[in-house]
PDB file of C-alpha atoms in Angstrom:
ATOM      1  CA  UNK A   1      78.399 146.067  99.374  1.00 70.00           C
ATOM      2  CA  UNK A   2      81.014 143.375  98.919  1.00 84.00           C
ATOM      3  CA  UNK A   3      80.665 140.560  96.413  1.00 81.00           C
ATOM      4  CA  UNK A   4      80.540 137.972  99.219  1.00 78.00           C
ATOM      5  CA  UNK A   5      77.681 139.769 100.962  1.00 85.00           C
ATOM      6  CA  UNK A   6      75.808 140.034  97.670  1.00 84.00           C
ATOM      7  CA  UNK A   7      76.307 136.313  96.972  1.00 78.00           C
ATOM      8  CA  UNK A   8      75.050 135.421 100.461  1.00 81.00           C
ATOM      9  CA  UNK A   9      71.963 137.585 100.005  1.00 87.00           C
ATOM     10  CA  UNK A  10      71.205 136.047  96.613  1.00 82.00           C
ATOM     11  CA  UNK A  11      71.716 132.543  98.019  1.00 78.00           C
ATOM     12  CA  UNK A  12      69.319 133.274 100.889  1.00 83.00           C
ATOM     13  CA  UNK A  13      66.723 134.654  98.453  1.00 85.00           C
ATOM     14  CA  UNK A  14      67.069 131.577  96.237  1.00 77.00           C
ATOM     15  CA  UNK A  15      66.789 129.275  99.277  1.00 78.00           C
ATOM     16  CA  UNK A  16      63.496 130.936 100.222  1.00 82.00           C
ATOM     17  CA  UNK A  17      62.239 130.428  96.671  1.00 78.00           C
ATOM     18  CA  UNK A  18      63.133 126.738  96.722  1.00 76.00           C
ATOM     19  CA  UNK A  19      61.498 126.305 100.139  1.00 80.00           C
ATOM     20  CA  UNK A  20      58.171 127.380  98.636  1.00 81.00           C
ATOM     21  CA  UNK A  21      58.500 124.826  95.829  1.00 77.00           C
ATOM     22  CA  UNK A  22      56.859 121.406  96.143  1.00 78.00           C
ATOM     23  CA  UNK A  23      58.920 118.657  97.801  1.00 81.00           C
ATOM     24  CA  UNK A  24      59.014 116.403  94.730  1.00 75.00           C
ATOM     25  CA  UNK A  25      60.792 119.167  92.820  1.00 73.00           C
ATOM     26  CA  UNK A  26      63.397 119.982  95.452  1.00 80.00           C
ATOM     27  CA  UNK A  27      64.207 116.648  97.084  1.00 84.00           C
ATOM     28  CA  UNK A  28      67.032 116.061  94.588  1.00 84.00           C
ATOM     29  CA  UNK A  29      68.694 119.350  95.605  1.00 85.00           C
ATOM     30  CA  UNK A  30      68.554 118.386  99.288  1.00 84.00           C
ATOM     31  CA  UNK A  31      69.954 114.949  98.495  1.00 86.00           C
ATOM     32  CA  UNK A  32      72.855 116.389  96.499  1.00 88.00           C
ATOM     33  CA  UNK A  33      73.679 118.811  99.290  1.00 85.00           C
ATOM     34  CA  UNK A  34      73.911 115.922 101.749  1.00 85.00           C
ATOM     35  CA  UNK A  35      76.009 113.919  99.279  1.00 88.00           C
ATOM     36  CA  UNK A  36      78.372 116.891  98.997  1.00 89.00           C
ATOM     37  CA  UNK A  37      78.760 116.957 102.790  1.00 86.00           C
ATOM     38  CA  UNK A  38      79.431 113.207 102.873  1.00 86.00           C
ATOM     39  CA  UNK A  39      82.077 113.647 100.142  1.00 90.00           C
ATOM     40  CA  UNK A  40      83.864 116.175 102.352  1.00 88.00           C
ATOM     41  CA  UNK A  41      83.612 113.802 105.323  1.00 86.00           C
ATOM     42  CA  UNK A  42      85.052 110.943 103.262  1.00 89.00           C
ATOM     43  CA  UNK A  43      87.953 113.136 102.125  1.00 92.00           C
ATOM     44  CA  UNK A  44      88.568 114.269 105.713  1.00 88.00           C
ATOM     45  CA  UNK A  45      88.851 110.631 106.766  1.00 88.00           C
ATOM     46  CA  UNK A  46      91.234 110.017 103.874  1.00 91.00           C
ATOM     47  CA  UNK A  47      93.470 112.987 104.794  1.00 91.00           C
ATOM     48  CA  UNK A  48      93.441 112.459 108.568  1.00 89.00           C
ATOM     49  CA  UNK A  49      97.054 112.301 109.744  1.00 90.00           C
ATOM     50  CA  UNK A  50      96.961 108.984 111.620  1.00 87.00           C
ATOM     51  CA  UNK A  51      94.903 105.750 111.739  1.00 87.00           C
ATOM     52  CA  UNK A  52      93.322 106.271 115.171  1.00 81.00           C
ATOM     53  CA  UNK A  53      91.880 109.582 114.004  1.00 81.00           C
ATOM     54  CA  UNK A  54      90.588 107.981 110.799  1.00 83.00           C
ATOM     55  CA  UNK A  55      88.742 105.402 112.902  1.00 78.00           C
ATOM     56  CA  UNK A  56      87.360 108.099 115.206  1.00 74.00           C
ATOM     57  CA  UNK A  57      86.033 110.087 112.241  1.00 75.00           C
ATOM     58  CA  UNK A  58      84.507 107.056 110.546  1.00 74.00           C
ATOM     59  CA  UNK A  59      83.203 104.969 113.430  1.00 61.00           C
ATOM     60  CA  UNK A  60      82.174 107.499 116.030  1.00 54.00           C
ATOM     61  CA  UNK A  61      80.786 110.185 113.733  1.00 60.00           C
ATOM     62  CA  UNK A  62      82.940 112.959 115.181  1.00 58.00           C
ATOM     63  CA  UNK A  63      81.786 115.167 112.311  1.00 64.00           C
ATOM     64  CA  UNK A  64      78.276 116.492 112.691  1.00 65.00           C
ATOM     65  CA  UNK A  65      76.182 117.039 109.560  1.00 66.00           C
ATOM     66  CA  UNK A  66      72.911 118.905 109.890  1.00 69.00           C
ATOM     67  CA  UNK A  67      70.552 119.429 107.012  1.00 67.00           C
ATOM     68  CA  UNK A  68      68.122 122.277 107.577  1.00 65.00           C
ATOM     69  CA  UNK A  69      66.208 122.485 104.347  1.00 69.00           C
ATOM     70  CA  UNK A  70      68.557 123.924 101.740  1.00 74.00           C
ATOM     71  CA  UNK A  71      71.485 124.599 104.012  1.00 76.00           C
ATOM     72  CA  UNK A  72      73.957 121.955 105.167  1.00 78.00           C
ATOM     73  CA  UNK A  73      76.144 122.759 108.147  1.00 76.00           C
ATOM     74  CA  UNK A  74      78.992 120.488 109.090  1.00 76.00           C
ATOM     75  CA  UNK A  75      81.746 120.672 111.619  1.00 72.00           C
ATOM     76  CA  UNK A  76      83.286 118.995 114.597  1.00 70.00           C
ATOM     77  CA  UNK A  77      81.012 117.988 117.414  1.00 63.00           C
ATOM     78  CA  UNK A  78      81.905 119.597 120.698  1.00 59.00           C
ATOM     79  CA  UNK A  79      81.944 118.441 124.291  1.00 57.00           C
ATOM     80  CA  UNK A  80      78.608 120.106 124.945  1.00 58.00           C
ATOM     81  CA  UNK A  81      76.977 118.121 122.117  1.00 55.00           C
ATOM     82  CA  UNK A  82      78.274 114.785 123.314  1.00 53.00           C
ATOM     83  CA  UNK A  83      78.284 112.643 126.392  1.00 52.00           C
ATOM     84  CA  UNK A  84      81.660 112.694 128.095  1.00 47.00           C
ATOM     85  CA  UNK A  85      82.843 109.272 126.846  1.00 44.00           C
ATOM     86  CA  UNK A  86      80.612 108.898 123.793  1.00 48.00           C
ATOM     87  CA  UNK A  87      82.705 110.484 121.042  1.00 50.00           C
ATOM     88  CA  UNK A  88      86.243 111.715 121.079  1.00 58.00           C
ATOM     89  CA  UNK A  89      86.694 115.453 120.443  1.00 64.00           C
ATOM     90  CA  UNK A  90      90.259 114.926 119.365  1.00 74.00           C
ATOM     91  CA  UNK A  91      89.600 115.769 115.661  1.00 78.00           C
ATOM     92  CA  UNK A  92      89.201 119.477 116.417  1.00 78.00           C
ATOM     93  CA  UNK A  93      92.401 119.448 118.471  1.00 80.00           C
ATOM     94  CA  UNK A  94      94.291 117.892 115.567  1.00 85.00           C
ATOM     95  CA  UNK A  95      92.791 120.250 112.964  1.00 87.00           C
ATOM     96  CA  UNK A  96      93.482 123.481 114.851  1.00 86.00           C
ATOM     97  CA  UNK A  97      96.298 122.440 117.196  1.00 89.00           C
ATOM     98  CA  UNK A  98      96.465 123.235 120.901  1.00 87.00           C
ATOM     99  CA  UNK A  99      98.171 125.894 122.945  1.00 89.00           C
ATOM    100  CA  UNK A 100     100.581 124.957 125.726  1.00 89.00           C
ATOM    101  CA  UNK A 101      98.531 124.151 128.825  1.00 81.00           C
ATOM    102  CA  UNK A 102      98.739 122.588 132.258  1.00 81.00           C
ATOM    103  CA  UNK A 103      97.377 119.105 132.764  1.00 75.00           C
ATOM    104  CA  UNK A 104      95.312 119.704 135.868  1.00 70.00           C
ATOM    105  CA  UNK A 105      93.385 116.779 137.167  1.00 62.00           C
ATOM    106  CA  UNK A 106      89.645 117.286 136.941  1.00 55.00           C
ATOM    107  CA  UNK A 107      88.467 114.762 139.504  1.00 52.00           C
ATOM    108  CA  UNK A 108      90.031 114.718 142.976  1.00 48.00           C
ATOM    109  CA  UNK A 109      88.562 111.317 143.746  1.00 46.00           C
ATOM    110  CA  UNK A 110      90.838 109.594 141.214  1.00 44.00           C
ATOM    111  CA  UNK A 111      94.113 110.315 142.965  1.00 44.00           C
ATOM    112  CA  UNK A 112      93.196 110.924 146.572  1.00 44.00           C
ATOM    113  CA  UNK A 113      95.132 109.391 149.444  1.00 46.00           C
ATOM    114  CA  UNK A 114      93.663 109.447 152.911  1.00 45.00           C
ATOM    115  CA  UNK A 115      95.778 111.021 155.613  1.00 44.00           C
ATOM    116  CA  UNK A 116      95.883 109.102 158.817  1.00 48.00           C
ATOM    117  CA  UNK A 117      93.261 110.355 161.202  1.00 47.00           C
ATOM    118  CA  UNK A 118      92.061 113.298 159.085  1.00 46.00           C
ATOM    119  CA  UNK A 119      89.349 111.708 156.977  1.00 44.00           C
ATOM    120  CA  UNK A 120      90.053 114.144 154.115  1.00 44.00           C
ATOM    121  CA  UNK A 121      91.941 113.519 150.913  1.00 43.00           C
ATOM    122  CA  UNK A 122      94.744 115.397 149.258  1.00 43.00           C
ATOM    123  CA  UNK A 123      95.727 115.606 145.629  1.00 44.00           C
ATOM    124  CA  UNK A 124      98.763 113.597 144.589  1.00 43.00           C
ATOM    125  CA  UNK A 125     100.973 115.043 141.833  1.00 45.00           C
ATOM    126  CA  UNK A 126     100.747 118.297 139.935  1.00 57.00           C
ATOM    127  CA  UNK A 127      99.322 116.922 136.691  1.00 67.00           C
ATOM    128  CA  UNK A 128     102.196 118.184 134.543  1.00 78.00           C
ATOM    129  CA  UNK A 129     102.385 120.510 131.555  1.00 80.00           C
ATOM    130  CA  UNK A 130     101.568 119.908 127.895  1.00 81.00           C
ATOM    131  CA  UNK A 131     103.694 121.855 125.379  1.00 87.00           C
ATOM    132  CA  UNK A 132     100.839 122.109 122.863  1.00 88.00           C
ATOM    133  CA  UNK A 133     100.561 120.590 119.405  1.00 88.00           C
ATOM    134  CA  UNK A 134     100.901 122.116 115.957  1.00 92.00           C
ATOM    135  CA  UNK A 135      97.832 122.226 113.717  1.00 91.00           C
ATOM    136  CA  UNK A 136      97.482 119.353 111.231  1.00 91.00           C
ATOM    137  CA  UNK A 137      94.537 120.415 109.087  1.00 92.00           C
ATOM    138  CA  UNK A 138      92.620 117.684 107.297  1.00 90.00           C
ATOM    139  CA  UNK A 139      89.025 118.951 107.289  1.00 87.00           C
ATOM    140  CA  UNK A 140      89.761 122.322 105.688  1.00 89.00           C
ATOM    141  CA  UNK A 141      91.805 120.788 102.828  1.00 93.00           C
ATOM    142  CA  UNK A 142      89.053 118.190 102.327  1.00 92.00           C
ATOM    143  CA  UNK A 143      86.474 120.979 101.948  1.00 90.00           C
ATOM    144  CA  UNK A 144      88.722 122.920  99.560  1.00 93.00           C
ATOM    145  CA  UNK A 145      89.467 119.870  97.399  1.00 95.00           C
ATOM    146  CA  UNK A 146      85.767 119.044  97.058  1.00 94.00           C
ATOM    147  CA  UNK A 147      84.531 122.630  96.673  1.00 92.00           C
ATOM    148  CA  UNK A 148      84.490 122.797  92.853  1.00 94.00           C
ATOM    149  CA  UNK A 149      82.881 119.360  92.379  1.00 95.00           C
ATOM    150  CA  UNK A 150      80.305 120.007  95.103  1.00 91.00           C
ATOM    151  CA  UNK A 151      79.337 123.360  93.586  1.00 90.00           C
ATOM    152  CA  UNK A 152      78.899 121.696  90.204  1.00 94.00           C
ATOM    153  CA  UNK A 153      76.907 118.821  91.695  1.00 93.00           C
ATOM    154  CA  UNK A 154      74.536 121.054  93.683  1.00 87.00           C
ATOM    155  CA  UNK A 155      74.325 123.570  90.827  1.00 88.00           C
ATOM    156  CA  UNK A 156      73.201 120.846  88.407  1.00 92.00           C
ATOM    157  CA  UNK A 157      70.541 119.709  90.876  1.00 89.00           C
ATOM    158  CA  UNK A 158      69.353 123.306  91.341  1.00 84.00           C
ATOM    159  CA  UNK A 159      69.150 123.810  87.557  1.00 88.00           C
ATOM    160  CA  UNK A 160      67.050 120.654  87.214  1.00 87.00           C
ATOM    161  CA  UNK A 161      64.773 121.834  90.037  1.00 83.00           C
ATOM    162  CA  UNK A 162      64.317 125.263  88.449  1.00 81.00           C
ATOM    163  CA  UNK A 163      63.516 123.699  85.061  1.00 86.00           C
ATOM    164  CA  UNK A 164      60.909 121.476  86.744  1.00 82.00           C
ATOM    165  CA  UNK A 165      59.427 124.488  88.526  1.00 77.00           C
ATOM    166  CA  UNK A 166      59.146 126.385  85.228  1.00 83.00           C
ATOM    167  CA  UNK A 167      57.611 123.373  83.443  1.00 83.00           C
ATOM    168  CA  UNK A 168      55.069 122.797  86.199  1.00 78.00           C
ATOM    169  CA  UNK A 169      54.159 126.467  86.395  1.00 65.00           C
TER     170      UNK A 169
END
């Protein structure tokens, strides 16, 4: 068994132990985990490559943070999680880059011209071609920069919780 697999198994076992503990003992751990996620989000905003993206990350909450007990999951929100015009999904495109692709029009009703006498529309223009964009990571470096401090922060909260559990029996 690899060291990573062993660490994951131990973390899952410890999470189950903390879930059985009373809420007043563990609420600090949950709070620190959320604070760690917000620190990564703040750093991602700071390292975003251009101002429009910084505004999108800050104002529109393009980064989703879910707290499920003692596990915090964060990442870019996707089209399926959002209404079409609610939040921009551009952050993921900037982080990972895009492949070259055609710019096909999605809605025929936008650029339809009526032919005389036919009553049907036809598409105008081909839509063009996009050459793709190189990746400009900002989220991954933000997570790496904050990793050591976040581990310390959450580890201190876990140690306090364990000491309280031992004291309270």
